[in-house]
Amino acid sequence: MDEGNIISVPVFLIMTVVIIIGYLLVNYIVNKKWGYTEKREKELENTDETDFMKKL
């Protein structure tokens, strides 16, 4: 039997680049929406635990 590669090198490289770009894009969007900012820190300092439990 002639054993060959399951996936070619160029296809593997393209898939790797697409996965990395996708990860970076999603990471940027998530950090923009829910990430740490000074404004968010001030909101958390001003909010006590009872207000937090009411939101849940």
PDB file of N, CA and C in Angstrom:
ATOM      1  N   MET A   1       0.831  -1.193   0.000  1.00  0.00           N
ATOM      2  CA  MET A   1       0.000   0.000   0.000  1.00  0.00           C
ATOM      3  C   MET A   1       0.872   1.253   0.000  1.00  0.00           C
ATOM      4  N   ASP A   2       0.448   2.201  -0.748  1.00  0.00           N
ATOM      5  CA  ASP A   2       1.172   3.467  -0.816  1.00  0.00           C
ATOM      6  C   ASP A   2       0.564   4.427   0.216  1.00  0.00           C
ATOM      7  N   GLU A   3       1.355   4.761   1.222  1.00  0.00           N
ATOM      8  CA  GLU A   3       0.851   5.654   2.260  1.00  0.00           C
ATOM      9  C   GLU A   3       1.161   7.093   1.882  1.00  0.00           C
ATOM     10  N   GLY A   4       0.152   7.925   1.932  1.00  0.00           N
ATOM     11  CA  GLY A   4       0.329   9.334   1.606  1.00  0.00           C
ATOM     12  C   GLY A   4      -0.123  10.206   2.769  1.00  0.00           C
ATOM     13  N   ASN A   5       0.061  11.475   2.618  1.00  0.00           N
ATOM     14  CA  ASN A   5      -0.389  12.416   3.632  1.00  0.00           C
ATOM     15  C   ASN A   5      -1.900  12.504   3.603  1.00  0.00           C
ATOM     16  N   ILE A   6      -2.486  12.645   4.777  1.00  0.00           N
ATOM     17  CA  ILE A   6      -3.934  12.819   4.858  1.00  0.00           C
ATOM     18  C   ILE A   6      -4.304  14.208   4.362  1.00  0.00           C
ATOM     19  N   ILE A   7      -3.468  15.194   4.677  1.00  0.00           N
ATOM     20  CA  ILE A   7      -3.739  16.575   4.279  1.00  0.00           C
ATOM     21  C   ILE A   7      -2.424  17.171   3.752  1.00  0.00           C
ATOM     22  N   SER A   8      -2.522  17.957   2.707  1.00  0.00           N
ATOM     23  CA  SER A   8      -1.307  18.525   2.127  1.00  0.00           C
ATOM     24  C   SER A   8      -0.802  19.694   2.980  1.00  0.00           C
ATOM     25  N   VAL A   9       0.460  19.998   2.829  1.00  0.00           N
ATOM     26  CA  VAL A   9       1.098  21.048   3.625  1.00  0.00           C
ATOM     27  C   VAL A   9       0.471  22.425   3.366  1.00  0.00           C
ATOM     28  N   PRO A  10       0.231  22.834   2.105  1.00  0.00           N
ATOM     29  CA  PRO A  10      -0.393  24.156   1.898  1.00  0.00           C
ATOM     30  C   PRO A  10      -1.788  24.261   2.523  1.00  0.00           C
ATOM     31  N   VAL A  11      -2.575  23.200   2.429  1.00  0.00           N
ATOM     32  CA  VAL A  11      -3.906  23.230   3.040  1.00  0.00           C
ATOM     33  C   VAL A  11      -3.783  23.339   4.553  1.00  0.00           C
ATOM     34  N   PHE A  12      -2.847  22.616   5.138  1.00  0.00           N
ATOM     35  CA  PHE A  12      -2.621  22.687   6.581  1.00  0.00           C
ATOM     36  C   PHE A  12      -2.220  24.102   6.999  1.00  0.00           C
ATOM     37  N   LEU A  13      -1.327  24.726   6.246  1.00  0.00           N
ATOM     38  CA  LEU A  13      -0.886  26.083   6.581  1.00  0.00           C
ATOM     39  C   LEU A  13      -2.017  27.092   6.457  1.00  0.00           C
ATOM     40  N   ILE A  14      -2.821  26.965   5.413  1.00  0.00           N
ATOM     41  CA  ILE A  14      -3.964  27.872   5.234  1.00  0.00           C
ATOM     42  C   ILE A  14      -4.960  27.699   6.380  1.00  0.00           C
ATOM     43  N   MET A  15      -5.245  26.453   6.735  1.00  0.00           N
ATOM     44  CA  MET A  15      -6.164  26.210   7.848  1.00  0.00           C
ATOM     45  C   MET A  15      -5.617  26.782   9.147  1.00  0.00           C
ATOM     46  N   THR A  16      -4.331  26.640   9.379  1.00  0.00           N
ATOM     47  CA  THR A  16      -3.716  27.170  10.594  1.00  0.00           C
ATOM     48  C   THR A  16      -3.827  28.690  10.645  1.00  0.00           C
ATOM     49  N   VAL A  17      -3.564  29.349   9.537  1.00  0.00           N
ATOM     50  CA  VAL A  17      -3.667  30.814   9.485  1.00  0.00           C
ATOM     51  C   VAL A  17      -5.106  31.262   9.723  1.00  0.00           C
ATOM     52  N   VAL A  18      -6.069  30.590   9.117  1.00  0.00           N
ATOM     53  CA  VAL A  18      -7.485  30.946   9.302  1.00  0.00           C
ATOM     54  C   VAL A  18      -7.899  30.749  10.758  1.00  0.00           C
ATOM     55  N   ILE A  19      -7.448  29.659  11.374  1.00  0.00           N
ATOM     56  CA  ILE A  19      -7.787  29.408  12.778  1.00  0.00           C
ATOM     57  C   ILE A  19      -7.185  30.481  13.681  1.00  0.00           C
ATOM     58  N   ILE A  20      -5.945  30.855  13.433  1.00  0.00           N
ATOM     59  CA  ILE A  20      -5.292  31.881  14.260  1.00  0.00           C
ATOM     60  C   ILE A  20      -5.988  33.226  14.106  1.00  0.00           C
ATOM     61  N   ILE A  21      -6.305  33.601  12.877  1.00  0.00           N
ATOM     62  CA  ILE A  21      -7.007  34.873  12.647  1.00  0.00           C
ATOM     63  C   ILE A  21      -8.389  34.845  13.301  1.00  0.00           C
ATOM     64  N   GLY A  22      -9.089  33.744  13.183  1.00  0.00           N
ATOM     65  CA  GLY A  22     -10.404  33.618  13.818  1.00  0.00           C
ATOM     66  C   GLY A  22     -10.320  33.728  15.327  1.00  0.00           C
ATOM     67  N   TYR A  23      -9.324  33.070  15.911  1.00  0.00           N
ATOM     68  CA  TYR A  23      -9.141  33.149  17.362  1.00  0.00           C
ATOM     69  C   TYR A  23      -8.859  34.582  17.798  1.00  0.00           C
ATOM     70  N   LEU A  24      -7.971  35.260  17.096  1.00  0.00           N
ATOM     71  CA  LEU A  24      -7.631  36.633  17.464  1.00  0.00           C
ATOM     72  C   LEU A  24      -8.829  37.562  17.326  1.00  0.00           C
ATOM     73  N   LEU A  25      -9.622  37.369  16.277  1.00  0.00           N
ATOM     74  CA  LEU A  25     -10.807  38.200  16.064  1.00  0.00           C
ATOM     75  C   LEU A  25     -11.836  37.992  17.167  1.00  0.00           C
ATOM     76  N   VAL A  26     -12.121  36.753  17.485  1.00  0.00           N
ATOM     77  CA  VAL A  26     -13.097  36.465  18.550  1.00  0.00           C
ATOM     78  C   VAL A  26     -12.577  36.966  19.888  1.00  0.00           C
ATOM     79  N   ASN A  27     -11.302  36.771  20.152  1.00  0.00           N
ATOM     80  CA  ASN A  27     -10.710  37.242  21.398  1.00  0.00           C
ATOM     81  C   ASN A  27     -10.830  38.760  21.515  1.00  0.00           C
ATOM     82  N   TYR A  28     -10.589  39.474  20.424  1.00  0.00           N
ATOM     83  CA  TYR A  28     -10.705  40.938  20.430  1.00  0.00           C
ATOM     84  C   TYR A  28     -12.150  41.370  20.707  1.00  0.00           C
ATOM     85  N   ILE A  29     -13.106  40.720  20.044  1.00  0.00           N
ATOM     86  CA  ILE A  29     -14.511  41.087  20.218  1.00  0.00           C
ATOM     87  C   ILE A  29     -14.964  40.818  21.646  1.00  0.00           C
ATOM     88  N   VAL A  30     -14.596  39.670  22.196  1.00  0.00           N
ATOM     89  CA  VAL A  30     -14.999  39.322  23.559  1.00  0.00           C
ATOM     90  C   VAL A  30     -14.370  40.281  24.565  1.00  0.00           C
ATOM     91  N   ASN A  31     -13.091  40.593  24.400  1.00  0.00           N
ATOM     92  CA  ASN A  31     -12.455  41.532  25.325  1.00  0.00           C
ATOM     93  C   ASN A  31     -13.043  42.928  25.208  1.00  0.00           C
ATOM     94  N   LYS A  32     -13.441  43.302  24.013  1.00  0.00           N
ATOM     95  CA  LYS A  32     -14.056  44.623  23.824  1.00  0.00           C
ATOM     96  C   LYS A  32     -15.389  44.703  24.573  1.00  0.00           C
ATOM     97  N   LYS A  33     -16.156  43.608  24.536  1.00  0.00           N
ATOM     98  CA  LYS A  33     -17.473  43.619  25.170  1.00  0.00           C
ATOM     99  C   LYS A  33     -17.418  43.346  26.666  1.00  0.00           C
ATOM    100  N   TRP A  34     -16.664  42.325  27.084  1.00  0.00           N
ATOM    101  CA  TRP A  34     -16.677  41.913  28.479  1.00  0.00           C
ATOM    102  C   TRP A  34     -15.331  42.036  29.171  1.00  0.00           C
ATOM    103  N   GLY A  35     -14.365  42.604  28.522  1.00  0.00           N
ATOM    104  CA  GLY A  35     -13.014  42.638  29.075  1.00  0.00           C
ATOM    105  C   GLY A  35     -12.838  43.654  30.190  1.00  0.00           C
ATOM    106  N   TYR A  36     -11.661  43.659  30.746  1.00  0.00           N
ATOM    107  CA  TYR A  36     -11.314  44.543  31.842  1.00  0.00           C
ATOM    108  C   TYR A  36     -11.053  45.951  31.338  1.00  0.00           C
ATOM    109  N   THR A  37     -11.731  46.916  31.926  1.00  0.00           N
ATOM    110  CA  THR A  37     -11.470  48.327  31.666  1.00  0.00           C
ATOM    111  C   THR A  37     -11.550  49.078  32.991  1.00  0.00           C
ATOM    112  N   GLU A  38     -11.002  50.264  33.030  1.00  0.00           N
ATOM    113  CA  GLU A  38     -11.080  51.061  34.259  1.00  0.00           C
ATOM    114  C   GLU A  38     -12.523  51.423  34.572  1.00  0.00           C
ATOM    115  N   LYS A  39     -13.316  51.698  33.552  1.00  0.00           N
ATOM    116  CA  LYS A  39     -14.728  52.012  33.765  1.00  0.00           C
ATOM    117  C   LYS A  39     -15.446  50.835  34.403  1.00  0.00           C
ATOM    118  N   ARG A  40     -15.164  49.627  33.918  1.00  0.00           N
ATOM    119  CA  ARG A  40     -15.785  48.424  34.461  1.00  0.00           C
ATOM    120  C   ARG A  40     -15.339  48.200  35.906  1.00  0.00           C
ATOM    121  N   GLU A  41     -14.085  48.483  36.214  1.00  0.00           N
ATOM    122  CA  GLU A  41     -13.600  48.318  37.584  1.00  0.00           C
ATOM    123  C   GLU A  41     -14.326  49.266  38.535  1.00  0.00           C
ATOM    124  N   LYS A  42     -14.548  50.500  38.104  1.00  0.00           N
ATOM    125  CA  LYS A  42     -15.274  51.454  38.942  1.00  0.00           C
ATOM    126  C   LYS A  42     -16.718  51.014  39.150  1.00  0.00           C
ATOM    127  N   GLU A  43     -17.342  50.453  38.108  1.00  0.00           N
ATOM    128  CA  GLU A  43     -18.703  49.931  38.261  1.00  0.00           C
ATOM    129  C   GLU A  43     -18.739  48.813  39.299  1.00  0.00           C
ATOM    130  N   LEU A  44     -17.765  47.937  39.254  1.00  0.00           N
ATOM    131  CA  LEU A  44     -17.728  46.819  40.199  1.00  0.00           C
ATOM    132  C   LEU A  44     -17.465  47.299  41.619  1.00  0.00           C
ATOM    133  N   GLU A  45     -16.657  48.328  41.786  1.00  0.00           N
ATOM    134  CA  GLU A  45     -16.390  48.861  43.121  1.00  0.00           C
ATOM    135  C   GLU A  45     -17.628  49.526  43.697  1.00  0.00           C
ATOM    136  N   ASN A  46     -18.411  50.178  42.850  1.00  0.00           N
ATOM    137  CA  ASN A  46     -19.590  50.891  43.318  1.00  0.00           C
ATOM    138  C   ASN A  46     -20.801  49.989  43.512  1.00  0.00           C
ATOM    139  N   THR A  47     -20.760  48.790  43.002  1.00  0.00           N
ATOM    140  CA  THR A  47     -21.873  47.862  43.107  1.00  0.00           C
ATOM    141  C   THR A  47     -21.610  46.896  44.257  1.00  0.00           C
ATOM    142  N   ASP A  48     -22.561  46.817  45.182  1.00  0.00           N
ATOM    143  CA  ASP A  48     -22.377  45.845  46.242  1.00  0.00           C
ATOM    144  C   ASP A  48     -22.974  44.494  45.838  1.00  0.00           C
ATOM    145  N   GLU A  49     -22.760  43.493  46.674  1.00  0.00           N
ATOM    146  CA  GLU A  49     -23.143  42.126  46.301  1.00  0.00           C
ATOM    147  C   GLU A  49     -24.647  41.942  46.167  1.00  0.00           C
ATOM    148  N   THR A  50     -25.444  42.690  46.922  1.00  0.00           N
ATOM    149  CA  THR A  50     -26.889  42.521  46.827  1.00  0.00           C
ATOM    150  C   THR A  50     -27.410  42.988  45.470  1.00  0.00           C
ATOM    151  N   ASP A  51     -26.844  44.071  44.939  1.00  0.00           N
ATOM    152  CA  ASP A  51     -27.235  44.532  43.606  1.00  0.00           C
ATOM    153  C   ASP A  51     -26.870  43.496  42.561  1.00  0.00           C
ATOM    154  N   PHE A  52     -25.704  42.867  42.723  1.00  0.00           N
ATOM    155  CA  PHE A  52     -25.268  41.850  41.784  1.00  0.00           C
ATOM    156  C   PHE A  52     -26.224  40.653  41.802  1.00  0.00           C
ATOM    157  N   MET A  53     -26.633  40.247  42.974  1.00  0.00           N
ATOM    158  CA  MET A  53     -27.539  39.078  43.081  1.00  0.00           C
ATOM    159  C   MET A  53     -28.904  39.403  42.519  1.00  0.00           C
ATOM    160  N   LYS A  54     -29.331  40.645  42.614  1.00  0.00           N
ATOM    161  CA  LYS A  54     -30.629  41.037  42.046  1.00  0.00           C
ATOM    162  C   LYS A  54     -30.609  40.950  40.523  1.00  0.00           C
ATOM    163  N   LYS A  55     -29.448  41.247  39.909  1.00  0.00           N
ATOM    164  CA  LYS A  55     -29.348  41.180  38.461  1.00  0.00           C
ATOM    165  C   LYS A  55     -29.412  39.750  37.945  1.00  0.00           C
ATOM    166  N   LEU A  56     -28.987  38.798  38.763  1.00  0.00           N
ATOM    167  CA  LEU A  56     -29.029  37.389  38.357  1.00  0.00           C
ATOM    168  C   LEU A  56     -30.442  36.917  38.389  1.00  0.00           C
TER     169      LEU A  56
END
